[in-house]
XYZ file of C-alpha atoms in Angstrom:
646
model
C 1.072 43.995 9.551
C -0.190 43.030 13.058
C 1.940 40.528 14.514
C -0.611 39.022 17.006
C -0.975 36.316 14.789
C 1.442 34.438 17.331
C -0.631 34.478 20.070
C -3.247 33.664 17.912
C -1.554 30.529 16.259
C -1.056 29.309 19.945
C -5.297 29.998 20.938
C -5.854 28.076 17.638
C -3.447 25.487 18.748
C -3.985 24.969 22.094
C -7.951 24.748 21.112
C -7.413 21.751 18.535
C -7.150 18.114 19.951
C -7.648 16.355 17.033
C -4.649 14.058 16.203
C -1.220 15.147 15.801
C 0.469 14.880 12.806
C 2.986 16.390 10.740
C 1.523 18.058 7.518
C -1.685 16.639 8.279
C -0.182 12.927 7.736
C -2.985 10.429 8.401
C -5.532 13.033 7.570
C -8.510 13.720 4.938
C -7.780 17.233 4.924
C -6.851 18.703 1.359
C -3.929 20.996 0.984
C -3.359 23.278 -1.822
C -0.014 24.552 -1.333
C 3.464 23.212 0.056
C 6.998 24.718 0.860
C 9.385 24.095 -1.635
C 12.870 23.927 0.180
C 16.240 24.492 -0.866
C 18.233 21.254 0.143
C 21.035 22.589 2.404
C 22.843 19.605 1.906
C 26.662 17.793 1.923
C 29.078 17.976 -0.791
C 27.329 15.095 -2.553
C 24.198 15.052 -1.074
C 21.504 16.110 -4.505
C 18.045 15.835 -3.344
C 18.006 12.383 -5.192
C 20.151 11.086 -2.401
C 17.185 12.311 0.179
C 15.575 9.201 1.411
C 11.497 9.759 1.126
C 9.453 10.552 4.768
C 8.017 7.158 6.545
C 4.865 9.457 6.653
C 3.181 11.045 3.680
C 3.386 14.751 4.195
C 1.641 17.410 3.630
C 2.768 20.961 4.070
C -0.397 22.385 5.533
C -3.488 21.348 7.506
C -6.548 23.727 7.421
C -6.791 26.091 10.557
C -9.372 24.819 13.393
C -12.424 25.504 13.165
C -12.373 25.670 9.596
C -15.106 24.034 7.751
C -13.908 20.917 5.229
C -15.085 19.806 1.513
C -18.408 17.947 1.715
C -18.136 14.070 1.504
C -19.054 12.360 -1.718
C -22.431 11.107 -0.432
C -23.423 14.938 0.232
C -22.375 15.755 -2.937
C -24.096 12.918 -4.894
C -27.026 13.971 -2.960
C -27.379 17.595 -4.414
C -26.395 16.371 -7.928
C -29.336 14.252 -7.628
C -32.020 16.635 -6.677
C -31.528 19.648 -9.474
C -31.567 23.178 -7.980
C -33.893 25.560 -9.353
C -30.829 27.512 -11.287
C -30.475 24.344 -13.000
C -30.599 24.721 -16.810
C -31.190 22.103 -19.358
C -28.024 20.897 -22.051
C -29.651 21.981 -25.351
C -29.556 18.708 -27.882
C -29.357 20.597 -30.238
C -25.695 21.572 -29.783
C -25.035 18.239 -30.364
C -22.576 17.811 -26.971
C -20.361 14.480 -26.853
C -20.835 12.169 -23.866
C -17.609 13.284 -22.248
C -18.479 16.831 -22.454
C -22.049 16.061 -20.625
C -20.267 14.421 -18.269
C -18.204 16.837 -17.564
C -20.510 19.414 -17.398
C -22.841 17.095 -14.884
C -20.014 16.149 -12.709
C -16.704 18.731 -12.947
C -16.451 20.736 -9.713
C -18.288 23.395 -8.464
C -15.887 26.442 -8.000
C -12.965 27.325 -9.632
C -9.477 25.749 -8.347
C -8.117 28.952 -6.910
C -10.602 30.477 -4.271
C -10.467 32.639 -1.293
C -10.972 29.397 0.623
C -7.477 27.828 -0.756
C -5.845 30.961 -1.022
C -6.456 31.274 2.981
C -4.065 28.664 3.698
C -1.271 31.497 2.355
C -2.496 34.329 5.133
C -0.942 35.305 7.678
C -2.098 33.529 10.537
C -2.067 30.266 8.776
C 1.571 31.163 8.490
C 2.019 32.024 11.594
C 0.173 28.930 13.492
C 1.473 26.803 10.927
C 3.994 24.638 13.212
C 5.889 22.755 10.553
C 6.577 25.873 8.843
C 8.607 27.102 11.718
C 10.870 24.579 12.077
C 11.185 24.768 8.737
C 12.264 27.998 8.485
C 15.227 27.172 11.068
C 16.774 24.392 8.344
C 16.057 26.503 4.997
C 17.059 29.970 4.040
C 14.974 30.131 0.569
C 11.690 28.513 2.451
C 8.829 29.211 0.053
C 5.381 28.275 -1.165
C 4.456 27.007 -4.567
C 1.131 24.995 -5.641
C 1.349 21.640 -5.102
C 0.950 19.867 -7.970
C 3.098 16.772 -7.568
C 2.924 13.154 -7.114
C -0.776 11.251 -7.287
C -2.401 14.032 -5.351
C -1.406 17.004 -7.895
C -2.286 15.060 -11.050
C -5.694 14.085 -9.696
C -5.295 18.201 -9.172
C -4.779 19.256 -12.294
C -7.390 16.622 -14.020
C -9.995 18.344 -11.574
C -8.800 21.536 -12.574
C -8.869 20.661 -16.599
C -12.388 18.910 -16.033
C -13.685 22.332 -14.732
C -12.360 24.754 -17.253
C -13.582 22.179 -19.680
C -17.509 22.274 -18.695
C -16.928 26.163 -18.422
C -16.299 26.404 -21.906
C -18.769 24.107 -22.954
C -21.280 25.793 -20.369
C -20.185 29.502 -22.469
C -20.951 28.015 -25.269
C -24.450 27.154 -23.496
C -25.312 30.276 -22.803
C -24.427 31.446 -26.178
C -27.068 29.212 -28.004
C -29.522 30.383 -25.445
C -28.848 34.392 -26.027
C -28.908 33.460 -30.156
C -32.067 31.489 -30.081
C -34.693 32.837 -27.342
C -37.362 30.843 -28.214
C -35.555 27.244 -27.306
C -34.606 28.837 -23.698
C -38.098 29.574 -23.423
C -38.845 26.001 -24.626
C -36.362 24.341 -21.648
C -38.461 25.433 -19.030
C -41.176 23.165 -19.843
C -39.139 20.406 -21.476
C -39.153 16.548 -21.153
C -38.291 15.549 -17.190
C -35.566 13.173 -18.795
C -33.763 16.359 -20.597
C -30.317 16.076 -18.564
C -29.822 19.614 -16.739
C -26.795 20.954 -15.061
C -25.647 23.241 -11.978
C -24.401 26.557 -13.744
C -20.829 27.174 -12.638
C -20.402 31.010 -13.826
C -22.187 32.660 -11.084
C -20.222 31.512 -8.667
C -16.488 31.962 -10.219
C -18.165 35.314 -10.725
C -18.162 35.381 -6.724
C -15.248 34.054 -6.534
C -13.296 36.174 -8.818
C -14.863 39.210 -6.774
C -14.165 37.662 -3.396
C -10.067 36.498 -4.674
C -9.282 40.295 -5.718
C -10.428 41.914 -2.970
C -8.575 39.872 -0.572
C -5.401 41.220 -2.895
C -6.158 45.161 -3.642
C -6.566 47.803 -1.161
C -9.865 48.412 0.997
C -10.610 51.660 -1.555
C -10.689 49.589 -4.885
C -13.455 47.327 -3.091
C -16.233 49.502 -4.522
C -14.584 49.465 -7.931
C -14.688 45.465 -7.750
C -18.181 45.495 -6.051
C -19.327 47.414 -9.416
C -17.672 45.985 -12.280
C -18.000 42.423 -10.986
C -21.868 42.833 -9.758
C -23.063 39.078 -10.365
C -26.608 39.249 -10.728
C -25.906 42.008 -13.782
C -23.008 40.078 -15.396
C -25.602 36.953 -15.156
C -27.938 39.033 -16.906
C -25.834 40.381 -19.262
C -24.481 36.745 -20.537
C -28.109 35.461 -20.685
C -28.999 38.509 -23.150
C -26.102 37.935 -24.672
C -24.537 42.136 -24.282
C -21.839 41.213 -21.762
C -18.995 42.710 -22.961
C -16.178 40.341 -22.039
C -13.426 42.664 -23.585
C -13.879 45.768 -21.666
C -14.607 43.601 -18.517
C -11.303 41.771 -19.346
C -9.315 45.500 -19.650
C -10.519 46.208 -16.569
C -9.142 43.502 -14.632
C -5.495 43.833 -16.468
C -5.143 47.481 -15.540
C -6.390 46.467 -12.032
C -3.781 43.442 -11.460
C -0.755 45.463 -13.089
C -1.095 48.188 -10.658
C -1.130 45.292 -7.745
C 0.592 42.973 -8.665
C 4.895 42.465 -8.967
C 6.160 43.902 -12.482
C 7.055 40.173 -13.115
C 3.221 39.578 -13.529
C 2.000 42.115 -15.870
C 2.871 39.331 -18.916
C 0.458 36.833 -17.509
C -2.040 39.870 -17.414
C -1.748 40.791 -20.866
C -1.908 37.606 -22.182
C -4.999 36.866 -19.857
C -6.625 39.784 -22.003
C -5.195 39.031 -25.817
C -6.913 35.417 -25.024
C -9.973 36.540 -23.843
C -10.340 39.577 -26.639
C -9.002 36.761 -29.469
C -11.806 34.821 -27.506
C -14.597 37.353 -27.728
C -14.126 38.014 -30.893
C -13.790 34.880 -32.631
C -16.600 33.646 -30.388
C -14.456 30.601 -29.298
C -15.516 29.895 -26.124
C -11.808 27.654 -25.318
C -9.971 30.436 -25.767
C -12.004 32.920 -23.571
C -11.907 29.892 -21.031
C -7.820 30.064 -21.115
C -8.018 33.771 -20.492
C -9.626 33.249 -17.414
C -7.616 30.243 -16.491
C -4.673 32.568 -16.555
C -6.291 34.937 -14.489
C -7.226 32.883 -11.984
C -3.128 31.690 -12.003
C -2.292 35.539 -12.021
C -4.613 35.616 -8.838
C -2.929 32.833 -7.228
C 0.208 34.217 -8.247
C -0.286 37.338 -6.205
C -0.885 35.628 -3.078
C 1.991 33.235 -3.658
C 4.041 36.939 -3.751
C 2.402 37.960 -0.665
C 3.185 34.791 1.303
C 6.414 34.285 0.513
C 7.239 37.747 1.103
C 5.593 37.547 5.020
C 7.822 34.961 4.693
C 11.221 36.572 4.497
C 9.471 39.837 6.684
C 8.727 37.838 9.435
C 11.475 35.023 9.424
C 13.804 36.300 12.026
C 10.629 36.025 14.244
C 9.533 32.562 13.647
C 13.045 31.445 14.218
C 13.297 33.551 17.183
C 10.019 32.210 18.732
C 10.355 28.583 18.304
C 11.141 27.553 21.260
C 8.424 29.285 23.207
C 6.310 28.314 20.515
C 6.817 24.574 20.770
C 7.170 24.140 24.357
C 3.460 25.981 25.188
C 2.166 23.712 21.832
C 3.114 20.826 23.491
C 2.662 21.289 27.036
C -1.006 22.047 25.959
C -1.097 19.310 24.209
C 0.444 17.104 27.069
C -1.888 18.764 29.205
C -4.783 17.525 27.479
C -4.152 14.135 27.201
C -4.118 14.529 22.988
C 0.131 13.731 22.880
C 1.942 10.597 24.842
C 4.918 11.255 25.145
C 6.378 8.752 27.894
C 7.479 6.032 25.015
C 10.265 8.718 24.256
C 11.479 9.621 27.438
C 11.736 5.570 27.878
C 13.658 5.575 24.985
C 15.958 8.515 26.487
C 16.578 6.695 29.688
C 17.476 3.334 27.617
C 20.144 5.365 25.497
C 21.521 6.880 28.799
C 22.106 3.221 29.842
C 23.310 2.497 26.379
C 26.124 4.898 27.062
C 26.870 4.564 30.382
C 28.328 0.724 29.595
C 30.079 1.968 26.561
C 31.995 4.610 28.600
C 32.077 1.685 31.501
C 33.729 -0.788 29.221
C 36.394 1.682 27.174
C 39.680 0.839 28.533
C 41.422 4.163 30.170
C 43.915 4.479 27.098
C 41.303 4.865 24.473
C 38.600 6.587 26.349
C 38.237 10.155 25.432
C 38.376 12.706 27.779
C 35.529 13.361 30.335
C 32.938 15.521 28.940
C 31.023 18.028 31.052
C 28.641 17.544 33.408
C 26.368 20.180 31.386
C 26.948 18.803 27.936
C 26.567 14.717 28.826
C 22.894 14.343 29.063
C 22.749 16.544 25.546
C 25.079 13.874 24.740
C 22.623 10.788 25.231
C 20.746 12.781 23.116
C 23.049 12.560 19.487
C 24.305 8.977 20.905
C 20.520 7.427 21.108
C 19.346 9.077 17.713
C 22.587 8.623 16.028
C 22.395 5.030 16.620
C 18.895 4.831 14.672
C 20.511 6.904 11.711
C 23.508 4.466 11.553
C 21.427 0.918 12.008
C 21.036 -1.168 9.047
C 17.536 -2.208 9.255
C 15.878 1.278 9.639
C 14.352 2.031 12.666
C 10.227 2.011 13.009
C 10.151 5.109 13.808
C 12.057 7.867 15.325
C 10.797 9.081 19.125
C 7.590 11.091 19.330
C 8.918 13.929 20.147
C 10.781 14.017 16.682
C 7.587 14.440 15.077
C 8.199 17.513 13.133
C 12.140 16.482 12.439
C 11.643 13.602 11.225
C 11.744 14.187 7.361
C 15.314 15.664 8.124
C 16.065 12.876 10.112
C 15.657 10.710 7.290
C 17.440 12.730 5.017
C 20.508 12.024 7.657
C 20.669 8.588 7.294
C 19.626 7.868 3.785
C 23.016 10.384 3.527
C 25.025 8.785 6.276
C 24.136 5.284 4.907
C 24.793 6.044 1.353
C 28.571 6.751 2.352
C 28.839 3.831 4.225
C 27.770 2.531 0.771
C 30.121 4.037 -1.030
C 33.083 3.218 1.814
C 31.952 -0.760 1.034
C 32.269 -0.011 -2.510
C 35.622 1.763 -2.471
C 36.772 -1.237 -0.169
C 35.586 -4.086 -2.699
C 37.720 -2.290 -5.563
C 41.063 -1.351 -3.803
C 40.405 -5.612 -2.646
C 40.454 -6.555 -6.087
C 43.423 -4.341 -6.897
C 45.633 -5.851 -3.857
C 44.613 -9.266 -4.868
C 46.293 -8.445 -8.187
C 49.283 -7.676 -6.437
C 48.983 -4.077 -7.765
C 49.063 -0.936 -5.707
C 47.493 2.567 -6.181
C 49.898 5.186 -7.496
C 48.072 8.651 -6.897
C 44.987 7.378 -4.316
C 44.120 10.241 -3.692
C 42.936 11.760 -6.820
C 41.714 8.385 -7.606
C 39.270 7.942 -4.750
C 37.951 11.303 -5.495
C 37.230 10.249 -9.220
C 35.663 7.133 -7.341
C 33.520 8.533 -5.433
C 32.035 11.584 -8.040
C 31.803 8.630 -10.638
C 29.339 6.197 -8.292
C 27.436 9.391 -7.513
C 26.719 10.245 -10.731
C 25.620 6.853 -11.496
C 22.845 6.624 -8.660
C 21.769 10.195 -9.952
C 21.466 9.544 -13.852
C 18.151 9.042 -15.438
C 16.230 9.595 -12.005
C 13.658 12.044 -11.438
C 13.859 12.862 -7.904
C 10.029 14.184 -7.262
C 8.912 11.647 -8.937
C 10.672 8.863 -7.251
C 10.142 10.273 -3.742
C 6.596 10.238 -4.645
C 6.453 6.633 -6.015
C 8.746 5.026 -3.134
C 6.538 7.168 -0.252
C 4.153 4.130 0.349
C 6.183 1.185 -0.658
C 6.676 -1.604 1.262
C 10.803 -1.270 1.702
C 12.753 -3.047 4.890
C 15.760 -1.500 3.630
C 15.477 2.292 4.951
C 19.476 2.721 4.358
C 19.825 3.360 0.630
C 20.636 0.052 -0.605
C 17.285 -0.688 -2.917
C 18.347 2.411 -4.499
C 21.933 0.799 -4.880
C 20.876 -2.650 -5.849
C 18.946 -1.367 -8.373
C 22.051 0.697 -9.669
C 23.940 -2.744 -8.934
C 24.924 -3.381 -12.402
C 26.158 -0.195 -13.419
C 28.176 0.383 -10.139
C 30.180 -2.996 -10.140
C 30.978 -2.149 -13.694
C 32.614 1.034 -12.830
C 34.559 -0.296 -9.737
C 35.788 -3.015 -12.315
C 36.248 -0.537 -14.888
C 39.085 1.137 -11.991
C 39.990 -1.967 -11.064
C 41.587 -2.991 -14.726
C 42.968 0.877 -15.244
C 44.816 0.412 -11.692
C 46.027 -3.193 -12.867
C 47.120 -2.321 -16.169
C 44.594 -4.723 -17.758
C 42.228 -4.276 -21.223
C 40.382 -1.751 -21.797
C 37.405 -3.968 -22.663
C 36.153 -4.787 -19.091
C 35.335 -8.895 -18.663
C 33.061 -10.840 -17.012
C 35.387 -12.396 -14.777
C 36.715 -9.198 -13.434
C 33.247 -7.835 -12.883
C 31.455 -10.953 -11.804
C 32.978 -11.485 -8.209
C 32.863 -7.606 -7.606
C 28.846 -7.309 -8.537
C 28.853 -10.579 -6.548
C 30.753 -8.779 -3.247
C 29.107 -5.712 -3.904
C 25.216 -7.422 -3.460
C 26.354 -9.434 -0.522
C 27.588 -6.235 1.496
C 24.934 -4.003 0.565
C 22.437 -6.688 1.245
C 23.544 -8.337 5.069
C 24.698 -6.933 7.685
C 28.037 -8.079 7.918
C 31.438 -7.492 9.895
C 32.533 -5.267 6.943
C 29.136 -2.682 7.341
C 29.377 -2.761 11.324
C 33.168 -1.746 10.801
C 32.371 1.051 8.749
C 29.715 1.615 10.619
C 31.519 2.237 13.842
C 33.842 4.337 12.309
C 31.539 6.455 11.268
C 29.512 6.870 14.044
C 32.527 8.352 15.911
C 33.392 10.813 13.064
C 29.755 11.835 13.306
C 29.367 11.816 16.810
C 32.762 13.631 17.008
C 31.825 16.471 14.663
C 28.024 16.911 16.345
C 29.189 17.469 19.705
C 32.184 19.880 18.526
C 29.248 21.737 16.792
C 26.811 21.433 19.427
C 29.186 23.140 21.812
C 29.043 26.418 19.674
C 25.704 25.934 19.439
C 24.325 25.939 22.837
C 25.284 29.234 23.709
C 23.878 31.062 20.631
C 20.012 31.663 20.105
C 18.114 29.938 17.359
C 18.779 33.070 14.735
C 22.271 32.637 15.375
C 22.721 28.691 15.050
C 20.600 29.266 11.633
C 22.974 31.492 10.148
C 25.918 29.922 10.874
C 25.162 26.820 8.771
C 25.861 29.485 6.188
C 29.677 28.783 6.617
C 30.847 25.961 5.214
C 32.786 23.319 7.646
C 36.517 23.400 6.867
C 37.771 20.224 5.518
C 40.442 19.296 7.960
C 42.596 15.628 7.659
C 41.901 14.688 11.229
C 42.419 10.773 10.339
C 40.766 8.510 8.234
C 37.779 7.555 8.027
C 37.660 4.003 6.851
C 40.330 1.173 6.576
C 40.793 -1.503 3.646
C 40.921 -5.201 3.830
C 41.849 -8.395 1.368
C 39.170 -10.594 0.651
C 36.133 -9.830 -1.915
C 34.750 -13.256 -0.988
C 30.789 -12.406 -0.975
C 30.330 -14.553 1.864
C 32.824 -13.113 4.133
C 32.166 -11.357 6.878
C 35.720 -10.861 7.849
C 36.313 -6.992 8.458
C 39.107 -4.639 7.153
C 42.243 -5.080 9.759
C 45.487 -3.121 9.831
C 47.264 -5.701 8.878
C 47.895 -5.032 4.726
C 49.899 -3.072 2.973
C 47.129 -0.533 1.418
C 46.598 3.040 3.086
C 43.679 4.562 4.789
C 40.916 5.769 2.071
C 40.868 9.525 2.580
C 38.526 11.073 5.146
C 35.241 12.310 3.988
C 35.626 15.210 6.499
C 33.677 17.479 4.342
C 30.501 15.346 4.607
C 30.863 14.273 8.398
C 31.519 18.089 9.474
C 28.131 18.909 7.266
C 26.406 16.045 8.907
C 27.850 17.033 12.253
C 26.749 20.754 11.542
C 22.637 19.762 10.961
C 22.052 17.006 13.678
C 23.591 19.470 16.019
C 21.191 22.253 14.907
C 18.440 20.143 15.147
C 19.175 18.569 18.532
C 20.352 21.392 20.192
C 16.871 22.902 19.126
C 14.874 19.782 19.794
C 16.820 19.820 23.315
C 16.055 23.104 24.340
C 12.063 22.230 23.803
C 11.984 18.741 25.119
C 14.836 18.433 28.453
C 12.320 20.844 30.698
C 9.035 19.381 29.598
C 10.312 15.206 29.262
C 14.033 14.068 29.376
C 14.823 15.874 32.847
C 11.359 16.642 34.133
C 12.553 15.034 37.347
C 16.484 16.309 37.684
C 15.171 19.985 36.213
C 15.284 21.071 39.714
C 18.731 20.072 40.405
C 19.759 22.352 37.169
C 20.756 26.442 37.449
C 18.856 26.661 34.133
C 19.679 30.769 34.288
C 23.526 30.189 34.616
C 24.028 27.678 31.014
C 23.027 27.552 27.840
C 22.297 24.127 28.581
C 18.324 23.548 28.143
């Protein structure tokens, strides 16, 4: 396989200055296909816990250049001025209104074409930016039809529609072949007879043009031959096409092609089209070439995804090139502004130049070096947007294709300060009772797996992520998702609140009123209790990104990706969070060290994981953007050739 399709993703690139946006957000373009991805994620974090994008993605955009559907008004256009391959809808066959419809309006060409199925070659793959920083994140990257959300069921109905007017169009052409005389009759028939654009010629082409992208160069004449349109037209009309032997054909040409795992779809693609044939049913001849067309689209699928794994190492290896002469054109051309981010740089280097101004010399931690401190900024300025309670409006610019991941970080980081607020309301109650925790421990961890399993039950992830993409949410940090949970979550911190006090079994109202009533007030203001968690957390994190980042910034890109492979040792380096006393829901007092209750145990685990993946992406995301934006104007104070540090 030629691997110039680098340099030719960054011609393509470099020639296109239409708007930039990840997946083609903002967009009319139509994408058939999207990587599915293999959540690397914490110890709790299911992809439920993934907060949806700000921007609707899409995984591809079609290459420049590249000619898109025809608007409506072009198409309502044709329909209204018949071609002369238009042929009449026989009365006589007695067709219902949806099934003239159908047959008037259902899409021209089959779902799977060569068109669609070009979005899964090579060069597409290759020049396909969001795949490559993809591929850095996600070990089992791969591409499967997208069929989710609004924009796969309106998909699939467009799909059904035109397998539906196929069959009934079949069953056309049948009539016609059995009775001559009233296809002679058609041609000089009433103006007002409704006609329709035959479909069959071209999914003829189409089938022909689809397999030959997928066999070898010396099966082309075989294809050329068996799947000669004009004949097969001629053929159906006459009513001698033998659909059977046709069918054979194709099966012993896929299973010789195609991965062993196919051959089932191909077989069955041929018992439905010889149980079609013969009982002269034209559904079932329709299904037999619905499943070929998904045996087709299977193949490339296989083909993709295994250019995938080939030529992974080198899409890893190259991203950094790769993004800094995408963007620099792209800069260059006026079709990116960028400056917004670098202001928002320079205002987190301020940020943390009065924070390490006003720590007191006993609790300041040690001087870092002078190599690692603007990388620093960096994980201080975005970490600060991860751990905000309003969410932020967006993340910098230059985070455009990072910023589905970033918002994976905080819907995670935010969901355990959720779950810190919640552990702090119950071991409240339980002091207030004058009652103390035997074996904490072990009861914190049944704690925390119970709440987790109560924001995952009876939730379909796709579908939610789909539903909540557009909605008009404030609350970016997790809490609609635990408000609406609200119920069921006080009612299991009051359910370990009377264990832990020795009280009945049968949970009342008054123990679980004032914790659902603590529980909404915390999760819904911003009070002294989050920013206290909050703080402690953003050291843990900013702790564990740095130590990571360090290891990091020597390595190359391969290298960082496969070390997320190991998992972070869970090491008792302190605690996390503190407790208080009061479950007033209008306090805003914050935990202090003065009670008798211990430290909840550190979530180490999670913070090391979180550490781990905002290091690998900024350390990436550094090595594009200090040259071209952050230090553009100290770059030539910096021996970039001694350090790993741009």
């Amino acid at each position: 396989m030629d691997l110039q399709g680098t340099k030719e993703a960054r011609t393509q690139e470099e020639g296109a200055d239409g708007p930039l946006d990840a997946y083609g957000a903002g967009s009319s373009r139509s994408n058939d296909y999207r990587k599915n991805e293999r959540r690397d994620s914490h110890s709790h974090d299911k992809p439920s816990n993934v907060r949806p994008l700000r921007r609707r993605q899409s995984p591809f955009t079609y290459p420049p250049g590249t000619r898109q559907p025809a608007s409506s008004s072009t198409t309502s256009r044709r329909e209204s001025s018949p071609s002369p391959e238009a042929t009449a809808i026989p009365k006589a066959l007695g067709l219902s209104s949806r099934e003239q419809r159908i047959l008037c309006k259902a899409r021209r060409n089959p779902p799977v074409t060569k068109k669609t199925l070009s979005e899964l070659d090579l060069p597409c793959i290759m020049s396909n930016i969001n795949l490559r920083m993809d591929a850095n994140f996600d070990r089992d990257l791969h591409f499967k039809p997208d069929l989710e959300g609004e924009k796969g069921h309106r998909k699939r109905k467009e799909s059904t529609d035109y397998w539906d007017s196929m069959a009934t169009e079949i069953a056309i052409y049948a009539y016609h072949a059995a009775n001559p005389g009233d296809a002679e009759d058609q041609t000089t028939g009433s103006s007002s007879q409704r006609k329709f654009e035959p479909r069959l010629p071209a999914m003829f082409e189409t089938l022909q043009e689809v397999i030959k992208t997928l066999v070898p160069e010396r099966d082309h004449p075989s294809v050329m031959q068996n799947l000669e349109v004009p004949l097969l037209m001629q053929q159906i009309r006459k009513g001698v096409l033998d659909m059977v032997a046709l069918a054979t054909w194709m099966a012993a040409l896929l299973k010789t092609h195609c991965a062993p795992m196919r051959d089932e779809w191909a077989d069955r693609m041929l018992e439905q089209i010889t149980e079609g044939s013969q009982s002269q049913h034209p559904k079932e001849i329709v299904n037999g070439l619905r499943t070929l067309f998904g045996v087709l689209e299977a193949m490339k699928l296989d083909v993709a995804n295994h250019q995938i794994r080939t030529f992974r190492v080198l899409l890893i290896e190259d991203t950094v090139p790769f993004l800094q002469e995408y963007f620099e054109g792209k800069i260059s051309r006026g079709s990116f502004h960028v400056e917004s981010a670098r202001v928002w740089y320079l205002g987190a280097k301020d940020r943390a130049q009065r924070e390490d101004e006003q720590k007191s010399p006993v609790t300041s931690s040690p001087p870092q070096q002078d190599d690692i401190k603007p990388l620093e900024v960096l994980f201080r300025g975005i970490s600060d947007q991860l751990l905000q309670f309003t969410a932020p409006a967006d993340f910098p610019e230059t985070f455009l294709f990072d910023s589905d991941r970033l918002w994976q970080l905080r819907s995670t980081i935010q969901s355990l300060i959720n779950l810190e607020i919640a552990w702090y309301i119950f071991e409240s109650y339980v002091h207030t009772r004058n009652r103390y925790l035997s074996a904490r421990d072990e009861t914190y961890s049944t704690f925390r797996s119970r709440i987790w399993s109560l924001m995952e039950d009876g939730q379909d992830t796709e579908s939610r992520v789909m539903n909540s993409m557009d909605e008009e949410d404030p609350d970016f940090r997790g809490s609609a998702r635990w408000i609406q949970n609200m119920r069921s979550i006080a009612l299991e911190i009051a359910r370990f609140a009377c264990a832990a006090c020795s009280l009945d079994s049968i949970v009342a109202d008054e123990v679980i009123a004032p914790i659902e009533a603590a529980l909404e007030w915390h999760l819904s203001h911003e009070t002294d209790l989050f920013h206290y968690f909050q703080n402690a957390m953003r050291e843990k994190i900013l702790a564990a990104t740095m130590s990571s980042a360090r290891k990091y910034l020597p390595l190359s890109p391969l290298a960082i990706c496969e070390s997320q492979r190991v998992a972070p040792t869970s090491s008792n380096t302190g605690p996390l969070v503190s407790t208080g006393t009061s479950t007033n829901p209008n306090s805003h007092s914050h935990p202090t060290s003065n009670n008798s209750m211990q430290p909840a145990p550190p979530q180490q685990h999670d913070i090391e994981r979180i550490g781990m993946r905002l290091a690998h992406l900024g350390v990436l995301h550094w090595r594009v953007w200090a040259p071209l934006l952050y230090l553009r104007d100290e770059i030539a104070d910096l021996d970039l050739g001694s350090g790993a540090f741009v």
